[in-house]
Short mmCIF file of C-alpha atoms and ligand atoms in Angstrom, two decimals:
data_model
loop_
_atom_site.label_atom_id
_atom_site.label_comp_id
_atom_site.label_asym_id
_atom_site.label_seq_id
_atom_site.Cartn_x
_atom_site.Cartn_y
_atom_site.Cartn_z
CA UNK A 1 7.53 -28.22 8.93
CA UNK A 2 8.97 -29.19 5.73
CA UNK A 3 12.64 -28.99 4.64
CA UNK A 4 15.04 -28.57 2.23
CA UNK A 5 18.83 -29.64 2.09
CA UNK A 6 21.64 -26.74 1.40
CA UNK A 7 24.80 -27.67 -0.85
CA UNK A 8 25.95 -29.22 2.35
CA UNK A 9 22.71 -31.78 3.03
CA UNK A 10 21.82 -29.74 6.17
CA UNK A 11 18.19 -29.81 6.76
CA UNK A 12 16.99 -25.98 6.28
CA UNK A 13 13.27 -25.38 7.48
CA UNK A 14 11.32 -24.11 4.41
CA UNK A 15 10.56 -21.14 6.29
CA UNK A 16 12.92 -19.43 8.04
CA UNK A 17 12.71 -16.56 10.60
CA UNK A 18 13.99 -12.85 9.19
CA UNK A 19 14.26 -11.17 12.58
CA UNK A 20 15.20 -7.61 11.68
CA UNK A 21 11.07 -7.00 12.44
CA UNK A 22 11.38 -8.47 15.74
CA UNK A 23 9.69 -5.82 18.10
CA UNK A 24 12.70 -5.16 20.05
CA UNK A 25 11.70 -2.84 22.69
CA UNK A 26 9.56 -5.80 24.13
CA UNK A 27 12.36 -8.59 24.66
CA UNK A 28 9.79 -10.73 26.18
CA UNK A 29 7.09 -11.22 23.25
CA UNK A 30 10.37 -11.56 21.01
CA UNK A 31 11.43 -14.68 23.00
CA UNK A 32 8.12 -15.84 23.13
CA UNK A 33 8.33 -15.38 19.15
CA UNK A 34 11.39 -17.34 18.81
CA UNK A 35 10.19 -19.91 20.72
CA UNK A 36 7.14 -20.47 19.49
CA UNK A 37 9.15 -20.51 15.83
CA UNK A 38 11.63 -23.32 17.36
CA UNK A 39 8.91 -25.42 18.95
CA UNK A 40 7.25 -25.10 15.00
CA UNK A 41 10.07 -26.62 13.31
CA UNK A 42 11.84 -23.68 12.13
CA UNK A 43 15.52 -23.67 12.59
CA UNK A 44 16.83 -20.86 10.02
CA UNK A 45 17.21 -17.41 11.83
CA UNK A 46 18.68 -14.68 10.13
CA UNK A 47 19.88 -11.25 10.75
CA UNK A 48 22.48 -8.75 10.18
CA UNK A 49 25.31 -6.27 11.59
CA UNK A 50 23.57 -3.20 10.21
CA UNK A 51 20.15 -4.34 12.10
CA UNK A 52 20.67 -2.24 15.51
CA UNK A 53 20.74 -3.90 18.20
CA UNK A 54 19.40 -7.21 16.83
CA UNK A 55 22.44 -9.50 16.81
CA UNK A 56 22.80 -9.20 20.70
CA UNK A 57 18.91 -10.38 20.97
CA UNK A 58 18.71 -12.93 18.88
CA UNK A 59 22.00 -14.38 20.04
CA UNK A 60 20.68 -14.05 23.72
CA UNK A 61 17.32 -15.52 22.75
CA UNK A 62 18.73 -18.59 20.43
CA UNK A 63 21.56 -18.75 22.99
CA UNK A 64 19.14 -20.26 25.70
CA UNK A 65 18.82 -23.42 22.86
CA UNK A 66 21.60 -26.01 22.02
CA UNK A 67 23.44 -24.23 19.43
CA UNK A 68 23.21 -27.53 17.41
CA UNK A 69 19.34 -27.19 17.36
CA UNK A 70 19.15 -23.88 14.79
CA UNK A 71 20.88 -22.30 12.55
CA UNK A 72 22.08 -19.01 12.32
CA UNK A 73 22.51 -16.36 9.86
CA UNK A 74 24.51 -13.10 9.57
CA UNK A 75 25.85 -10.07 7.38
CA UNK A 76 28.82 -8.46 7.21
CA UNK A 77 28.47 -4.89 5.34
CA UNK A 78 30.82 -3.97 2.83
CA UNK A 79 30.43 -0.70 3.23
CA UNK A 80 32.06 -0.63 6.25
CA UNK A 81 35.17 -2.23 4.96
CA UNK A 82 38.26 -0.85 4.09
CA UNK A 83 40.99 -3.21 4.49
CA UNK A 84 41.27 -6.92 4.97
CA UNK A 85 41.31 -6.21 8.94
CA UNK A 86 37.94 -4.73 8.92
CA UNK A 87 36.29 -8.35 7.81
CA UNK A 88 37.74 -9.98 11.06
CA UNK A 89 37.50 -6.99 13.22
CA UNK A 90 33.49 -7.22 12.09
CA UNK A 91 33.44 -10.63 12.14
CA UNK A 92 34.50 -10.63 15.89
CA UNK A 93 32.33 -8.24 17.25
CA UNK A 94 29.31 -10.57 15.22
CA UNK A 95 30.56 -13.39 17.04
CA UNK A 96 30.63 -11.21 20.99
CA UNK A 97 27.11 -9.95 19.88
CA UNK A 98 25.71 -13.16 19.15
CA UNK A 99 27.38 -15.31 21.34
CA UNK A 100 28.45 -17.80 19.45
CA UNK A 101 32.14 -18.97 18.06
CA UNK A 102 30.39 -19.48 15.09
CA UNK A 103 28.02 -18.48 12.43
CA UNK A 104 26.36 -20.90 10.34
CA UNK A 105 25.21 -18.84 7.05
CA UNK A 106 27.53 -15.71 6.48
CA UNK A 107 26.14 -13.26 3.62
CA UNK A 108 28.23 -10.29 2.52
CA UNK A 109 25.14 -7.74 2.40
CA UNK A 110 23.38 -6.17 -0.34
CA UNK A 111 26.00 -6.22 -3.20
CA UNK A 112 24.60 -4.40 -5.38
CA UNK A 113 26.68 -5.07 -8.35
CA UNK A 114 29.69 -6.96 -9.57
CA UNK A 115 32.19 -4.20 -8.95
CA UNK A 116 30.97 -4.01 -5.31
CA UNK A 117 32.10 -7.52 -4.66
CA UNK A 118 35.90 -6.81 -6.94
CA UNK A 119 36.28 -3.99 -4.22
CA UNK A 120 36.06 -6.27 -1.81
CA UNK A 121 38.50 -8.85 -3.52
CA UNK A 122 41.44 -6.27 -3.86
CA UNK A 123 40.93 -6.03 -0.27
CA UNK A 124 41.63 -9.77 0.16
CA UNK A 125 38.14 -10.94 1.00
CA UNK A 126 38.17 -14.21 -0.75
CA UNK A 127 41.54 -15.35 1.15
CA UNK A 128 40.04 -14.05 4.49
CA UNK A 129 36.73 -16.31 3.73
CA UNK A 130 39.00 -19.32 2.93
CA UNK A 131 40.62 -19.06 6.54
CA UNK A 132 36.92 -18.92 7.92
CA UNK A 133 35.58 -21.70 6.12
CA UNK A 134 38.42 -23.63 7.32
CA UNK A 135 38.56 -23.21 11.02
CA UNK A 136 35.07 -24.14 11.19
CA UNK A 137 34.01 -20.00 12.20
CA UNK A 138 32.26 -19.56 8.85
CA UNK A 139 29.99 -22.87 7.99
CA UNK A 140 28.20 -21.46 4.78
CA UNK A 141 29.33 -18.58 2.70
CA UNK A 142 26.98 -16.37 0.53
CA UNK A 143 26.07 -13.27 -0.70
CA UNK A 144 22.28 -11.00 -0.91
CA UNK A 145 21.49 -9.20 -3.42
CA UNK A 146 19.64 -6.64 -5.01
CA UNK A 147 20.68 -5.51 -8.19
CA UNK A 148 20.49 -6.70 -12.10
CA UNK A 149 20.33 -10.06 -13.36
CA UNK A 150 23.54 -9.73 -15.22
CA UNK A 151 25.54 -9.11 -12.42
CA UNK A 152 23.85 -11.43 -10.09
CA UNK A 153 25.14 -14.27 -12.95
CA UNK A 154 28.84 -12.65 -12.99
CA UNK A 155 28.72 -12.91 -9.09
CA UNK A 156 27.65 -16.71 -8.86
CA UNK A 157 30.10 -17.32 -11.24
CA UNK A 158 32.99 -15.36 -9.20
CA UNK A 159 33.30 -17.55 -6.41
CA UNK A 160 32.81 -21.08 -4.65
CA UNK A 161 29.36 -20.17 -3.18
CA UNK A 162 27.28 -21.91 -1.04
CA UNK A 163 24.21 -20.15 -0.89
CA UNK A 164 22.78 -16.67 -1.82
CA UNK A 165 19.84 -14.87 -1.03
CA UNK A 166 17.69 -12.80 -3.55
CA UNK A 167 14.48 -10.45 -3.17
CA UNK A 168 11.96 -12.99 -4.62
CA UNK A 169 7.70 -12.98 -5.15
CA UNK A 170 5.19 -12.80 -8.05
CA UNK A 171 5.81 -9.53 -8.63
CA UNK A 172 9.70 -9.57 -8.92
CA UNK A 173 10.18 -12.57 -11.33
CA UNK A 174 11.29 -10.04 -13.46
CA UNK A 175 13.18 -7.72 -11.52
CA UNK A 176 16.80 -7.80 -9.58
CA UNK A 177 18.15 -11.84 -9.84
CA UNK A 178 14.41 -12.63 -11.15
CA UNK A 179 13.78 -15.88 -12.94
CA UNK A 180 16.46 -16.02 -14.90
CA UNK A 181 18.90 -15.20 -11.82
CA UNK A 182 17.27 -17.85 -9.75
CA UNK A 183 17.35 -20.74 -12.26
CA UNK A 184 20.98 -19.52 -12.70
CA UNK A 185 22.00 -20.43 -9.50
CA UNK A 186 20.10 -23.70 -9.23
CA UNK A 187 21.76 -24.77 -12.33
CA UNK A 188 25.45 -24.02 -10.46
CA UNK A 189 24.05 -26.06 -7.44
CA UNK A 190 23.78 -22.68 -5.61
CA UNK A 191 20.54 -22.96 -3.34
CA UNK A 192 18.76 -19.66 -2.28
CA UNK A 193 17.18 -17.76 0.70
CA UNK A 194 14.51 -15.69 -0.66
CA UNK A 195 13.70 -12.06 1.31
CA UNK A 196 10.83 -10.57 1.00
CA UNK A 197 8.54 -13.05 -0.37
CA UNK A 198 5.60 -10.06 0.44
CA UNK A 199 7.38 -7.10 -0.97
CA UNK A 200 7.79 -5.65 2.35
CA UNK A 201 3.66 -6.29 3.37
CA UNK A 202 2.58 -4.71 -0.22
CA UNK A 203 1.50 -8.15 -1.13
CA UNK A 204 -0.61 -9.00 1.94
CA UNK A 205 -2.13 -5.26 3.52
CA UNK A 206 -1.57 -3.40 1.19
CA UNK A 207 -3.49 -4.94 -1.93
CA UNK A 208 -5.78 -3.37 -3.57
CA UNK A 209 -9.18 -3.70 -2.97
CA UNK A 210 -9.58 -5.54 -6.10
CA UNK A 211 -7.45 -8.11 -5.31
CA UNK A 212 -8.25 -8.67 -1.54
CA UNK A 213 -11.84 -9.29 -2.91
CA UNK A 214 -10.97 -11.98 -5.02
CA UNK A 215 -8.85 -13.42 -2.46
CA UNK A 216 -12.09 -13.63 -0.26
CA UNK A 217 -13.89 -14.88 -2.85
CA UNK A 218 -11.35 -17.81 -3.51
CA UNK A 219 -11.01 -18.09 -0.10
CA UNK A 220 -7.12 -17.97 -0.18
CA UNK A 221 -4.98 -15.73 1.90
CA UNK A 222 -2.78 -13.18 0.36
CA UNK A 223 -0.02 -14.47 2.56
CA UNK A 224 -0.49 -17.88 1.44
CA UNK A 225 -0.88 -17.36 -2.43
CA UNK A 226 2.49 -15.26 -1.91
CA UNK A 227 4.79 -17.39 0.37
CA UNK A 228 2.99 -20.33 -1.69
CA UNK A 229 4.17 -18.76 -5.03
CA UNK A 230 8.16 -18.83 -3.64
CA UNK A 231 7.86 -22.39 -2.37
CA UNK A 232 6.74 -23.72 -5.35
CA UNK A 233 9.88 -23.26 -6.79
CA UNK A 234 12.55 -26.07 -6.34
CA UNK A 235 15.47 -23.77 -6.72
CA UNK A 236 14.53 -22.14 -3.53
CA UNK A 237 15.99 -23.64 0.09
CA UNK A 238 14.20 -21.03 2.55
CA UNK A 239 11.69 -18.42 2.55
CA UNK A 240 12.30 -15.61 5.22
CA UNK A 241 9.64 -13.56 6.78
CA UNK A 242 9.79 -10.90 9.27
CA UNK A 243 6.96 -12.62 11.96
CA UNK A 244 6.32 -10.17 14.62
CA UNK A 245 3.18 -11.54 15.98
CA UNK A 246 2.29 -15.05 17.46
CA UNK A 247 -0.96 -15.14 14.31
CA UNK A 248 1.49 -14.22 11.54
CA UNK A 249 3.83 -17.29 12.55
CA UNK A 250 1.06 -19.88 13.11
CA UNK A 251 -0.21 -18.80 9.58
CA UNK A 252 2.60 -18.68 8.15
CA UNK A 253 4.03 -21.87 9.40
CA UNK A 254 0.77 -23.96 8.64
CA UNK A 255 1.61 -22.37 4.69
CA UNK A 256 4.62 -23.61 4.68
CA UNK A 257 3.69 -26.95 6.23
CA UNK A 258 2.04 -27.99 3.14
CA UNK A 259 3.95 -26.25 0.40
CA UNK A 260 6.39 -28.35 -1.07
CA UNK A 261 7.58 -27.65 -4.59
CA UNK A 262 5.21 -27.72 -7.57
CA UNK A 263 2.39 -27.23 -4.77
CA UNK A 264 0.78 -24.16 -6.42
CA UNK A 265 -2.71 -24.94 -8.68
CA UNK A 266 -3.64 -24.09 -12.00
CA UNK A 267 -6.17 -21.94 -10.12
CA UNK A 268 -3.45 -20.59 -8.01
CA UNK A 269 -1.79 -19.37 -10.94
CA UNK A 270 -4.85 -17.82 -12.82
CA UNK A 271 -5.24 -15.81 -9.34
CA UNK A 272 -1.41 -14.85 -9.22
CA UNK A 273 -1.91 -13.25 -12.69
CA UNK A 274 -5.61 -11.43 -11.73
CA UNK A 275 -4.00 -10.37 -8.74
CA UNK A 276 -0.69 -9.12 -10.42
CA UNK A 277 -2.78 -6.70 -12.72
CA UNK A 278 -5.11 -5.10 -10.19
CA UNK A 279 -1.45 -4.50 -7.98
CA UNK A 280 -0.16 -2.86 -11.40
CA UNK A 281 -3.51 -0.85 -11.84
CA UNK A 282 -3.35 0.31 -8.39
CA UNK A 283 0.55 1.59 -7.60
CA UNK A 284 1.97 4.82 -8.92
CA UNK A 285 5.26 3.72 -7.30
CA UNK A 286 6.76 0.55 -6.72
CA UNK A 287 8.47 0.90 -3.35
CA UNK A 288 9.12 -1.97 -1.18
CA UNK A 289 9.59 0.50 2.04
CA UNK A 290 12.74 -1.39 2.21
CA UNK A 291 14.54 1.57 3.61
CA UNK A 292 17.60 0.90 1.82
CA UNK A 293 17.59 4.78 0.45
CA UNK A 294 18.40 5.94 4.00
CA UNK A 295 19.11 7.98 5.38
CA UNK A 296 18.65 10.73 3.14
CA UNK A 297 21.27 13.78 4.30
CA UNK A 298 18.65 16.43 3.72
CA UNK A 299 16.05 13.95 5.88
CA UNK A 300 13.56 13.09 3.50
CA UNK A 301 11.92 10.07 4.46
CA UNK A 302 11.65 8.56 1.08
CA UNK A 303 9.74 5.42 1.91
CA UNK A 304 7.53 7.41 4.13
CA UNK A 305 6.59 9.40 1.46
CA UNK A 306 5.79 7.19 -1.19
CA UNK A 307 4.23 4.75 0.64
CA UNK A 308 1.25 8.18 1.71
CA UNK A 309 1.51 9.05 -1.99
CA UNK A 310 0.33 5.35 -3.13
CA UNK A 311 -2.25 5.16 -0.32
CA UNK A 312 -3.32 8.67 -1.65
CA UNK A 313 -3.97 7.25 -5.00
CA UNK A 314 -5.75 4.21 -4.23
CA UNK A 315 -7.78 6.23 -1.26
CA UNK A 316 -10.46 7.90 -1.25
CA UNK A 317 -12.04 11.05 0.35
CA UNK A 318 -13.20 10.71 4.25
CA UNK A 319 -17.02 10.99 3.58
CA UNK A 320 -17.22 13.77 6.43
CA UNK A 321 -14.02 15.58 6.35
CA UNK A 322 -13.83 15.85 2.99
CA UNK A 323 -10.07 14.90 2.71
CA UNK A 324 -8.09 11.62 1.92
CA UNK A 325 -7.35 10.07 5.08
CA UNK A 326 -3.34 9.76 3.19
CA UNK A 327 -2.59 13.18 3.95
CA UNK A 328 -2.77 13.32 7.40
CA UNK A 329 -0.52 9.87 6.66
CA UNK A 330 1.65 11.93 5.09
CA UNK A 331 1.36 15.04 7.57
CA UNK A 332 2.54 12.45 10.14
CA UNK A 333 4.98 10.03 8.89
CA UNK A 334 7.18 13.48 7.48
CA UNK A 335 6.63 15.12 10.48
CA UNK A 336 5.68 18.14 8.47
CA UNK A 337 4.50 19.98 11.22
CA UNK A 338 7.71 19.73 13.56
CA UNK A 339 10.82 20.95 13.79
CA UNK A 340 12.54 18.49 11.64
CA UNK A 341 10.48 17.61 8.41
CA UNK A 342 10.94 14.85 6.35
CA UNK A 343 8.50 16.03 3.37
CA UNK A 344 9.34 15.19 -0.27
CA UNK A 345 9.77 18.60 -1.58
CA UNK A 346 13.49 18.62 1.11
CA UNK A 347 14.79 16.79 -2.12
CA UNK A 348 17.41 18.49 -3.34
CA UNK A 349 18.59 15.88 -5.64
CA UNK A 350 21.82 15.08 -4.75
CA UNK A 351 21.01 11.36 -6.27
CA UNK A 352 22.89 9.41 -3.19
CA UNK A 353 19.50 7.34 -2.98
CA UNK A 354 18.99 6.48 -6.24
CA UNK A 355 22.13 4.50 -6.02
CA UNK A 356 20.77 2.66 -3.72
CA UNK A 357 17.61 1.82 -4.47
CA UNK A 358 17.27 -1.95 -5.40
CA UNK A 359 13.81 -1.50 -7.02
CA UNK A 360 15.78 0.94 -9.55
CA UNK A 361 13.28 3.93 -8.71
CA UNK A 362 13.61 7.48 -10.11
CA UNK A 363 13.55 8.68 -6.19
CA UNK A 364 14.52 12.49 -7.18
CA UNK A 365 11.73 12.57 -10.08
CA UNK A 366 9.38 10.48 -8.21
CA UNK A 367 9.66 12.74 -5.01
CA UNK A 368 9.16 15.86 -7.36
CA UNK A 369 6.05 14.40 -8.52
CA UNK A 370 5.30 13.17 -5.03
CA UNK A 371 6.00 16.93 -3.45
CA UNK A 372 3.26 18.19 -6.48
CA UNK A 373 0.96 15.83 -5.42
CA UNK A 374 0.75 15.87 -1.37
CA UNK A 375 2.16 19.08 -0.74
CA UNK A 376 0.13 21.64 -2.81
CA UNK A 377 0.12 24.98 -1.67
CA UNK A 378 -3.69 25.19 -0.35
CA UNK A 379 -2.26 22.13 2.53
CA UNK A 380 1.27 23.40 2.61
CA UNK A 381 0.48 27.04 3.54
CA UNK A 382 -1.22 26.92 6.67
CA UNK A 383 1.24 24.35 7.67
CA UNK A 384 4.48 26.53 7.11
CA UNK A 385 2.30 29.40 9.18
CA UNK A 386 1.70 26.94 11.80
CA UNK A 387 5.50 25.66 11.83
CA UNK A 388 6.85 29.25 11.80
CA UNK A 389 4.77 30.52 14.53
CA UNK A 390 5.58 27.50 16.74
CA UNK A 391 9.44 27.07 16.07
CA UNK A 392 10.47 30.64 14.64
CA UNK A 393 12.44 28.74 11.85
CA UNK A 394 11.80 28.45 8.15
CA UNK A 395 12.18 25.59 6.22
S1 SF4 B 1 18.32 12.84 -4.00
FE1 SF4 B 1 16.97 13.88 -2.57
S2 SF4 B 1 16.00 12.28 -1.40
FE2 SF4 B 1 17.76 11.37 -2.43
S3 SF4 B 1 19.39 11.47 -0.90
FE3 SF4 B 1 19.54 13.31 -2.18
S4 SF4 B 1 18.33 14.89 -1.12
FE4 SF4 B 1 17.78 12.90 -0.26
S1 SF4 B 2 12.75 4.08 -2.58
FE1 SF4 B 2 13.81 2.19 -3.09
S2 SF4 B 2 15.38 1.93 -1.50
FE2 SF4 B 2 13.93 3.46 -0.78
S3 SF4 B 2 12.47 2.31 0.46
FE3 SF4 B 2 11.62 2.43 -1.59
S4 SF4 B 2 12.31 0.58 -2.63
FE4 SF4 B 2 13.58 0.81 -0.80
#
């Protein structure tokens, strides 16, 4: 494994371990997971108060490992703040969860703009952090984020960071933080974690078929040329990736055994940019799946939907059925046919999601278009029969 030093000179594996995608309901392949990760070299393990359930098992599963052996990561959210006492009353049920009477790399999560973290100031956040920092319960303070580059500058500037972490891969050097955000922060001596370094699997899966055949061709994978692209970059201390299988953390570890920055080839490059174009031909809708939208108070599952409505496009008709194998997707992951759909047309554009979208998507439009598109009335008919015979209840 290869590593990187934080502001601090700790040694920070190059790729670190995002554990939200842990599969949780089997405990036992999840400590397998972590240690096969530990035994690899990586010693950055990061997740969050908001992911349920996943502080206790990661604490439990790191907790069977000298606490000086790993480091660990974890997120207090700001929307459940109201007054300076929330921080510590969070802050002390993080600590129960995981075990530990300390946490190594403390983010306040998703601020979304400049105004979210001066909320948190008239609360008395920065005093509270101070106290942290200096009885040894908070080692490293930072911040994620997913909005502008603008305010991603004011933040750095706003406080004695040590770290932050920004949504970073070929096809977001533009968007959120982006290029300029990142070379920002390097230039402050702020080092960054970088999430999703695959768009949420669009940039291994779910390429088109385009791009997966030139990937063949070069005989590259798509998770190397992506996690490659984000360790090329010398502002960057850790990559994190959601491994849920014993083959995605061997591959993934042998990438970033040998990526050290400036390792990516002219020819590298040349295959970023083909690859970039046939993504750009390909997607009607540039959702991550990040969930971040939900939940939706009418139900709509807006990731769900947009994620059938892009395989729609780029699909194609089942040569016997007649029908593009994205609709019964989309009949599924909305459970149209039960009692509680989550279809697109629900909308009824209240706008709470678009707030929270990082990718900046026009959900409401988008899931108009999206409602046109999957639910015409030829599919939707005998579906609303079926559903009112079986439940009695219109929706
Ligand atoms: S705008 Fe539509 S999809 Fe978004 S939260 Fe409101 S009802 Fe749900
Ligand atoms: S619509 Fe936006 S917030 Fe919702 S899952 Fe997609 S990218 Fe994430």
């Amino acid at each position: 494994m290869l590593y990187r030093e934080d502001k601090k000179g700790n040694r920070i594996s190059a790729l670190g371990f995002g554990c939200m995608r842990l599969p949780q309901d089997d405990r036992e392949k999840c400590g397998r997971l972590i240690d096969s990760a530990l035994k690899s070299g990586i010693n950055y393990f990061d997740t969050a108060f908001m992911y349920s359930g996943n502080e206790e098992l990661v604490g439990s599963l790191l907790g069977r490992y000298d606490r000086g052996s790993y480091f660990l990561a974890s997120k207090i959210p700001p929307a459940l703040c109201f007054t300076k006492k929330d921080f510590e009353r969070i802050f002390r049920i993080q600590l129960k969860r995981l075990g530990t009477d300390y946490i190594d790399y403390y983010l306040i999560h998703c601020l979304s703009d400049y105004s979210a973290w001066n909320r948190l100031c008239r609360m008395g956040i920065e005093d509270w952090i101070r106290e942290k920092i200096e009885s040894g319960a908070i080692r490293n303070i930072g911040f994620s984020y997913h909005g502008g580059t603008a305010d991603f500058k004011k933040l750095i500037d706003s406080f004695d960071w040590d770290f932050a972490q920004v949504q970073y891969n070929y096809m977001d050097e533009f968007n959120q933080a982006g290029r300029e955000g990142v070379e920002y922060a390097h230039s402050k001596g702020i080092p960054l974690i970088v999430m999703e370094p695959l768009r949420g699997g669009s940039l291994t899966g779910k390429l088109p078929q385009k791009a997966l055949e030139r990937l063949a061709a070069d005989n590259q994978s798509a998770a190397s040329l992506g996690l490659r692209w984000v360790l090329d970059k010398k502002e960057i201390l850790c990559v994190l990736s959601g491994m849920n299988t014993e083959e995605q953390l061997s591959e993934n570890t042998a990438i970033a055994e040998s990526a050290a920055a400036g390792c990516l080839g002219e020819d590298e490059k040349e295959r970023i940019e083909f690859i970039k174009s046939a993504i750009r031909e390909s997607f009607v809708i540039g959702c991550t799946g990040c969930g971040y939208c939900q939940p939706c108070p009418n139900g709509v599952a807006i990731p769900a939907c947009f994620e059938a409505r892009n395989n729609f496009e780029n699909g194609k008709n089942h040569p016997v059925f007649k029908m593009n194998p994205a609709r019964r997707q989309y009949l599924h992951s909305t459970a149209v046919l039960g009692k509680s759909p989550m279809n697109a047309s629900l909308c009824v554009k209240c706008g709470r999601c678009e707030k929270k979208c990082p990718q900046g998507l026009k959900i409401m439009s988008l899931l108009e278009e999206t409602a046109e598109v999957m639910e015409p009335a030829w599919f939707m008919i005998p579906i609303k029969a079926y559903r009112m015979i079986n439940s009695g209840k219109k929706r």
